[in-house]
């Protein structure tokens, strides 16, 4: 290959890099953080203030936010911590006119979980969000219903009629998700291991619009060189299931889901998916910043906490999905809508 061809090839590669915006994807995946470090990462509060401790490429950082409305800590000040010895660090704040230092120490419970962070003379208590490495709280569940109550709710949802206005638009041709080569189907609402604590579906089969399935196949191919594949947690959801979920919600938490009688769910169209990643080498699902359906700060797509590896994998997923026609949302890092500008019709077709 002559020099001109080499330069032309490099220029083309740089152009593709710039056009796709996959800067974080091209970087090497960060190494995993040790478990003892993960056990002190998280959200701490006290003195009317909130701080976040995260790992960033082998080093701890303290993030201080000024506005509680900054849910993802995107505008927080970042202070690197220099380790002195186990659970003892030094935080240095340097400026053009002055500099200051503060001792940062962590307290753990007998199981090794961080429960407090002392910064100088101030103590911040740990708030646990949910299950996961470093989080000792139980997985989120809505208040449980009895078997008899679920039977009544299912009957009520099955008898409900989807509003005609929701049927307007392009009706998707649904295909089985297993037709997408390499994708893993882990239907979270087919079993009881979900936020409702009960299965909402009568089958573990997941369907989706054929256009969305074709796009997921491209995502799968794109991810393979990085060593990852897609895990599909949810896809098409019949309108009656959205109605069931809404009926099952406590009265004071009805706003957590879109009203099925006025707006419906994007999942009713077959063009919305909830996805994560799995390792091609091990077949295991990767560790993300938060769990599925975890109503916490960690669910935000731009959440600044966790480990560098977790954030990398979350961003790899998002950037690759959006490269092939999907659009993510800020509230849930796992949720994506295919071709959101299309007026997809809501469907109420039972999956068998």
Short mmCIF file of C-alpha atoms in Angstrom, two decimals:
data_model
loop_
_atom_site.label_atom_id
_atom_site.label_comp_id
_atom_site.label_asym_id
_atom_site.label_seq_id
_atom_site.Cartn_x
_atom_site.Cartn_y
_atom_site.Cartn_z
CA UNK A 1 0.00 0.00 0.00
CA UNK A 2 1.47 3.39 -0.95
CA UNK A 3 1.52 6.40 1.35
CA UNK A 4 -1.36 8.17 -0.44
CA UNK A 5 -3.66 5.19 -0.02
CA UNK A 6 -2.67 4.87 3.64
CA UNK A 7 -3.45 8.53 4.30
CA UNK A 8 -6.75 8.23 2.44
CA UNK A 9 -7.74 5.24 4.56
CA UNK A 10 -6.85 7.00 7.79
CA UNK A 11 -8.82 10.07 6.76
CA UNK A 12 -11.87 7.93 5.96
CA UNK A 13 -11.63 6.26 9.36
CA UNK A 14 -11.40 9.60 11.15
CA UNK A 15 -14.39 10.88 9.18
CA UNK A 16 -16.45 7.84 10.19
CA UNK A 17 -15.36 8.34 13.79
CA UNK A 18 -16.50 11.97 13.69
CA UNK A 19 -19.78 11.26 11.90
CA UNK A 20 -20.89 8.43 14.18
CA UNK A 21 -19.90 10.21 17.37
CA UNK A 22 -18.78 6.92 18.90
CA UNK A 23 -15.87 8.43 20.81
CA UNK A 24 -16.41 6.43 24.00
CA UNK A 25 -17.02 3.26 21.99
CA UNK A 26 -13.64 3.41 20.30
CA UNK A 27 -11.82 3.65 23.62
CA UNK A 28 -10.76 0.49 25.44
CA UNK A 29 -13.23 -0.82 28.01
CA UNK A 30 -12.11 0.27 31.50
CA UNK A 31 -11.02 -2.45 33.93
CA UNK A 32 -13.51 -3.51 36.57
CA UNK A 33 -13.27 -1.92 40.02
CA UNK A 34 -12.54 -4.12 43.06
CA UNK A 35 -15.58 -5.25 45.05
CA UNK A 36 -14.46 -3.44 48.22
CA UNK A 37 -14.35 -0.19 46.23
CA UNK A 38 -17.80 -0.80 44.72
CA UNK A 39 -19.19 -1.21 48.23
CA UNK A 40 -18.55 2.44 49.10
CA UNK A 41 -19.70 3.96 45.81
CA UNK A 42 -23.01 5.73 45.89
CA UNK A 43 -25.14 8.57 47.20
CA UNK A 44 -24.51 10.24 50.56
CA UNK A 45 -26.53 13.01 52.19
CA UNK A 46 -26.30 15.29 55.20
CA UNK A 47 -26.06 18.94 56.27
CA UNK A 48 -28.64 19.79 53.62
CA UNK A 49 -26.20 18.63 50.94
CA UNK A 50 -25.77 15.69 48.59
CA UNK A 51 -22.56 14.07 47.42
CA UNK A 52 -21.81 11.15 45.15
CA UNK A 53 -18.80 8.85 45.33
CA UNK A 54 -17.83 7.19 42.07
CA UNK A 55 -14.91 5.26 40.56
CA UNK A 56 -13.15 6.66 37.51
CA UNK A 57 -10.39 4.57 35.93
CA UNK A 58 -8.95 3.27 39.19
CA UNK A 59 -9.50 6.40 41.27
CA UNK A 60 -12.30 7.56 43.53
CA UNK A 61 -13.97 10.90 42.90
CA UNK A 62 -16.33 12.96 45.04
CA UNK A 63 -19.09 14.75 43.14
CA UNK A 64 -20.80 17.67 44.87
CA UNK A 65 -24.04 18.98 43.39
CA UNK A 66 -25.53 22.37 44.14
CA UNK A 67 -29.10 21.76 42.93
CA UNK A 68 -31.27 18.84 44.00
CA UNK A 69 -32.96 19.08 40.58
CA UNK A 70 -29.68 17.87 39.05
CA UNK A 71 -30.80 14.25 39.40
CA UNK A 72 -27.96 12.78 37.33
CA UNK A 73 -25.21 14.87 38.98
CA UNK A 74 -24.37 16.13 35.49
CA UNK A 75 -23.49 19.62 36.73
CA UNK A 76 -21.71 18.55 39.90
CA UNK A 77 -18.21 19.65 40.85
CA UNK A 78 -15.73 16.76 40.65
CA UNK A 79 -12.99 16.32 43.26
CA UNK A 80 -10.44 13.50 42.82
CA UNK A 81 -9.56 11.61 46.01
CA UNK A 82 -5.99 10.56 46.76
CA UNK A 83 -5.80 7.36 48.79
CA UNK A 84 -3.76 7.52 51.99
CA UNK A 85 -4.69 4.10 53.34
CA UNK A 86 -7.75 1.83 53.49
CA UNK A 87 -10.95 3.97 53.48
CA UNK A 88 -8.93 7.14 54.14
CA UNK A 89 -8.42 9.68 51.36
CA UNK A 90 -7.30 13.25 50.80
CA UNK A 91 -9.39 15.69 48.78
CA UNK A 92 -7.57 18.72 47.37
CA UNK A 93 -9.33 21.74 45.93
CA UNK A 94 -6.93 24.00 44.06
CA UNK A 95 -7.69 27.36 42.50
CA UNK A 96 -5.78 30.28 40.99
CA UNK A 97 -5.76 32.19 44.30
CA UNK A 98 -6.06 29.51 46.96
CA UNK A 99 -5.97 25.81 47.73
CA UNK A 100 -7.47 23.68 50.48
CA UNK A 101 -7.37 20.09 51.64
CA UNK A 102 -9.86 17.90 53.47
CA UNK A 103 -9.65 14.42 54.91
CA UNK A 104 -12.24 11.98 53.54
CA UNK A 105 -12.98 8.81 55.48
CA UNK A 106 -15.54 6.07 54.97
CA UNK A 107 -17.31 3.97 57.58
CA UNK A 108 -18.56 0.48 56.74
CA UNK A 109 -21.06 -1.88 58.32
CA UNK A 110 -20.01 -5.41 59.37
CA UNK A 111 -20.77 -6.67 55.84
CA UNK A 112 -18.39 -4.17 54.27
CA UNK A 113 -20.92 -1.74 52.86
CA UNK A 114 -20.12 1.95 53.13
CA UNK A 115 -22.65 3.59 55.45
CA UNK A 116 -21.11 7.03 56.06
CA UNK A 117 -18.61 9.42 54.52
CA UNK A 118 -16.82 12.05 56.61
CA UNK A 119 -15.50 15.04 54.71
CA UNK A 120 -13.52 17.32 56.99
CA UNK A 121 -15.84 17.98 59.91
CA UNK A 122 -19.03 16.95 58.11
CA UNK A 123 -20.64 13.52 58.08
CA UNK A 124 -22.80 12.27 55.23
CA UNK A 125 -25.01 9.18 55.57
CA UNK A 126 -25.32 6.59 52.82
CA UNK A 127 -28.61 6.16 50.97
CA UNK A 128 -29.00 2.72 49.42
CA UNK A 129 -30.89 2.62 46.11
CA UNK A 130 -31.45 -1.06 45.36
CA UNK A 131 -29.86 -4.41 44.67
CA UNK A 132 -26.46 -4.57 43.01
CA UNK A 133 -22.79 -4.64 43.93
CA UNK A 134 -22.36 -2.16 46.77
CA UNK A 135 -26.10 -1.74 47.35
CA UNK A 136 -27.57 -3.68 50.26
CA UNK A 137 -31.20 -2.57 49.82
CA UNK A 138 -33.81 -4.99 48.49
CA UNK A 139 -34.96 -4.80 44.88
CA UNK A 140 -37.83 -2.36 44.38
CA UNK A 141 -41.31 -3.85 44.54
CA UNK A 142 -44.74 -2.29 44.48
CA UNK A 143 -46.98 -3.35 47.38
CA UNK A 144 -47.92 -6.99 46.85
CA UNK A 145 -51.38 -8.19 45.86
CA UNK A 146 -52.91 -11.46 47.00
CA UNK A 147 -53.53 -14.23 44.46
CA UNK A 148 -57.25 -13.44 44.62
CA UNK A 149 -56.60 -9.75 43.95
CA UNK A 150 -54.40 -10.60 40.93
CA UNK A 151 -57.16 -12.81 39.54
CA UNK A 152 -59.62 -9.93 39.80
CA UNK A 153 -57.17 -7.43 38.27
CA UNK A 154 -56.46 -9.76 35.33
CA UNK A 155 -60.18 -10.21 34.71
CA UNK A 156 -60.74 -6.46 34.80
CA UNK A 157 -57.85 -5.79 32.39
CA UNK A 158 -59.01 -8.51 29.96
CA UNK A 159 -62.50 -7.01 29.82
CA UNK A 160 -61.27 -3.46 29.25
CA UNK A 161 -61.48 -1.99 25.74
CA UNK A 162 -58.58 -0.06 24.21
CA UNK A 163 -59.62 3.47 23.15
CA UNK A 164 -60.07 3.75 19.37
CA UNK A 165 -57.82 6.82 19.16
CA UNK A 166 -54.81 4.73 20.20
CA UNK A 167 -55.28 2.42 17.18
CA UNK A 168 -54.57 5.25 14.72
CA UNK A 169 -51.27 5.14 12.84
CA UNK A 170 -48.95 2.56 11.33
CA UNK A 171 -49.66 -0.91 12.70
CA UNK A 172 -46.44 -2.87 13.14
CA UNK A 173 -46.00 -6.37 11.77
CA UNK A 174 -44.81 -8.25 14.83
CA UNK A 175 -42.04 -10.85 14.68
CA UNK A 176 -40.53 -13.11 17.33
CA UNK A 177 -37.40 -11.60 18.93
CA UNK A 178 -35.60 -14.95 18.73
CA UNK A 179 -35.34 -14.41 14.96
CA UNK A 180 -32.63 -11.83 15.72
CA UNK A 181 -29.44 -13.89 15.64
CA UNK A 182 -27.47 -13.75 18.88
CA UNK A 183 -29.98 -11.81 20.93
CA UNK A 184 -30.81 -13.16 24.41
CA UNK A 185 -34.44 -12.98 25.52
CA UNK A 186 -34.95 -12.43 29.25
CA UNK A 187 -38.61 -11.46 29.52
CA UNK A 188 -38.76 -9.80 32.93
CA UNK A 189 -42.56 -9.56 33.04
CA UNK A 190 -43.06 -13.24 32.24
CA UNK A 191 -41.88 -14.22 35.73
CA UNK A 192 -42.31 -12.79 39.21
CA UNK A 193 -38.81 -11.25 39.33
CA UNK A 194 -39.96 -7.73 38.47
CA UNK A 195 -41.20 -4.59 40.20
CA UNK A 196 -44.74 -6.01 40.45
CA UNK A 197 -43.57 -9.22 42.11
CA UNK A 198 -45.84 -11.22 39.78
CA UNK A 199 -45.88 -12.22 36.10
CA UNK A 200 -47.79 -9.90 33.78
CA UNK A 201 -47.38 -12.03 30.64
CA UNK A 202 -48.71 -15.53 29.99
CA UNK A 203 -45.68 -16.39 27.82
CA UNK A 204 -41.95 -15.64 27.84
CA UNK A 205 -42.02 -14.98 24.09
CA UNK A 206 -41.22 -11.39 23.14
CA UNK A 207 -42.44 -9.84 19.89
CA UNK A 208 -41.48 -6.58 18.20
CA UNK A 209 -41.98 -4.65 14.97
CA UNK A 210 -40.11 -6.30 12.09
CA UNK A 211 -38.32 -3.00 11.35
CA UNK A 212 -37.14 -2.78 14.94
CA UNK A 213 -36.00 -6.42 14.80
CA UNK A 214 -33.95 -5.71 11.66
CA UNK A 215 -32.35 -2.72 13.38
CA UNK A 216 -31.54 -4.80 16.48
CA UNK A 217 -29.79 -7.30 14.22
CA UNK A 218 -27.50 -4.48 13.02
CA UNK A 219 -26.88 -3.39 16.61
CA UNK A 220 -25.98 -6.99 17.48
CA UNK A 221 -23.49 -7.16 14.61
CA UNK A 222 -21.95 -3.82 15.59
CA UNK A 223 -21.49 -4.88 19.22
CA UNK A 224 -19.88 -8.25 18.46
CA UNK A 225 -16.33 -6.89 17.84
CA UNK A 226 -16.47 -5.31 21.28
CA UNK A 227 -17.36 -8.66 22.83
CA UNK A 228 -21.00 -7.95 23.68
CA UNK A 229 -24.50 -8.89 22.60
CA UNK A 230 -28.00 -7.66 23.35
CA UNK A 231 -30.28 -8.83 26.15
CA UNK A 232 -33.95 -8.06 25.53
CA UNK A 233 -35.90 -7.47 28.74
CA UNK A 234 -39.15 -6.25 27.20
CA UNK A 235 -40.56 -5.36 23.79
CA UNK A 236 -44.16 -5.48 22.54
CA UNK A 237 -46.67 -5.22 25.36
CA UNK A 238 -50.36 -5.74 24.57
CA UNK A 239 -52.52 -2.80 25.65
CA UNK A 240 -54.39 -5.08 28.07
CA UNK A 241 -51.10 -5.77 29.88
CA UNK A 242 -50.48 -2.03 30.23
CA UNK A 243 -53.99 -1.77 31.63
CA UNK A 244 -53.21 -4.58 34.09
CA UNK A 245 -49.99 -2.85 35.19
CA UNK A 246 -51.85 0.41 35.72
CA UNK A 247 -54.58 -1.29 37.74
CA UNK A 248 -51.92 -3.01 39.88
CA UNK A 249 -50.24 0.26 40.84
CA UNK A 250 -51.03 1.79 44.24
CA UNK A 251 -53.26 4.87 44.03
CA UNK A 252 -50.43 7.21 45.05
CA UNK A 253 -48.10 5.77 42.37
CA UNK A 254 -50.37 5.77 39.31
CA UNK A 255 -48.23 8.47 37.72
CA UNK A 256 -45.26 6.09 37.37
CA UNK A 257 -46.78 4.69 34.16
CA UNK A 258 -48.51 6.42 31.26
CA UNK A 259 -52.29 6.26 31.52
CA UNK A 260 -53.39 3.40 29.21
CA UNK A 261 -56.76 5.08 28.61
CA UNK A 262 -55.32 8.37 27.33
CA UNK A 263 -51.76 7.83 26.12
CA UNK A 264 -50.98 4.15 26.23
CA UNK A 265 -47.43 2.82 26.35
CA UNK A 266 -44.77 3.00 23.66
CA UNK A 267 -44.39 -0.73 24.23
CA UNK A 268 -47.95 -1.24 22.91
CA UNK A 269 -46.70 -0.34 19.43
CA UNK A 270 -44.02 -3.02 19.20
CA UNK A 271 -41.45 -0.34 18.38
CA UNK A 272 -40.12 0.12 21.93
CA UNK A 273 -37.59 -2.14 23.62
CA UNK A 274 -35.89 -2.48 27.01
CA UNK A 275 -32.37 -3.83 26.51
CA UNK A 276 -29.02 -4.39 28.14
CA UNK A 277 -25.77 -6.18 27.24
CA UNK A 278 -24.29 -9.61 27.83
CA UNK A 279 -20.73 -10.84 27.44
CA UNK A 280 -20.17 -13.02 24.37
CA UNK A 281 -17.31 -14.74 26.20
CA UNK A 282 -19.29 -15.80 29.28
CA UNK A 283 -22.92 -15.47 28.23
CA UNK A 284 -23.58 -13.52 31.42
CA UNK A 285 -25.38 -10.19 31.55
CA UNK A 286 -23.01 -7.32 32.25
CA UNK A 287 -23.10 -5.22 35.39
CA UNK A 288 -24.73 -1.89 34.60
CA UNK A 289 -25.04 1.26 36.73
CA UNK A 290 -28.49 0.18 37.96
CA UNK A 291 -30.88 -2.71 37.74
CA UNK A 292 -33.92 -2.91 35.46
CA UNK A 293 -36.96 -0.90 36.61
CA UNK A 294 -35.01 0.57 39.53
CA UNK A 295 -36.67 3.90 40.40
CA UNK A 296 -33.59 5.75 41.59
CA UNK A 297 -31.07 8.35 40.47
CA UNK A 298 -29.09 5.52 38.92
CA UNK A 299 -31.74 4.89 36.26
CA UNK A 300 -30.97 8.17 34.45
CA UNK A 301 -29.09 7.74 31.17
CA UNK A 302 -26.65 10.50 32.11
CA UNK A 303 -26.17 9.46 35.75
CA UNK A 304 -22.57 10.30 36.62
CA UNK A 305 -22.08 7.68 39.34
CA UNK A 306 -21.04 4.05 39.42
CA UNK A 307 -17.80 2.80 37.93
CA UNK A 308 -16.03 3.82 34.73
CA UNK A 309 -16.75 0.37 33.31
CA UNK A 310 -20.46 0.55 34.07
CA UNK A 311 -20.76 3.98 32.48
CA UNK A 312 -18.77 2.82 29.45
CA UNK A 313 -21.07 -0.15 28.86
CA UNK A 314 -24.21 1.96 29.33
CA UNK A 315 -22.92 4.54 26.86
CA UNK A 316 -21.77 1.86 24.41
CA UNK A 317 -25.29 0.46 24.42
CA UNK A 318 -26.91 3.87 23.96
CA UNK A 319 -24.62 5.13 21.20
CA UNK A 320 -24.89 1.90 19.22
CA UNK A 321 -28.69 1.76 19.53
CA UNK A 322 -29.02 5.35 18.39
CA UNK A 323 -26.69 4.70 15.45
CA UNK A 324 -29.28 2.28 14.03
CA UNK A 325 -32.50 4.24 14.36
CA UNK A 326 -33.41 3.93 18.03
CA UNK A 327 -33.80 6.87 20.39
CA UNK A 328 -33.07 6.58 24.09
CA UNK A 329 -34.80 8.46 26.88
CA UNK A 330 -33.20 10.16 29.87
CA UNK A 331 -35.40 8.58 32.54
CA UNK A 332 -34.44 4.96 31.82
CA UNK A 333 -31.05 4.03 30.34
CA UNK A 334 -32.48 0.68 29.14
CA UNK A 335 -35.47 2.04 27.15
CA UNK A 336 -35.29 2.81 23.42
CA UNK A 337 -37.92 3.73 20.81
CA UNK A 338 -37.38 2.72 17.20
CA UNK A 339 -38.14 5.42 14.60
CA UNK A 340 -39.84 7.67 17.18
CA UNK A 341 -41.02 10.09 14.47
CA UNK A 342 -43.29 7.37 13.05
CA UNK A 343 -46.89 7.44 14.26
CA UNK A 344 -47.03 3.82 15.38
CA UNK A 345 -50.46 2.41 16.18
CA UNK A 346 -51.05 0.88 19.60
CA UNK A 347 -51.97 -2.80 19.46
CA UNK A 348 -53.84 -5.18 21.72
CA UNK A 349 -52.90 -8.49 20.13
CA UNK A 350 -52.30 -11.34 22.58
CA UNK A 351 -48.94 -13.08 22.31
CA UNK A 352 -49.10 -16.88 22.37
#
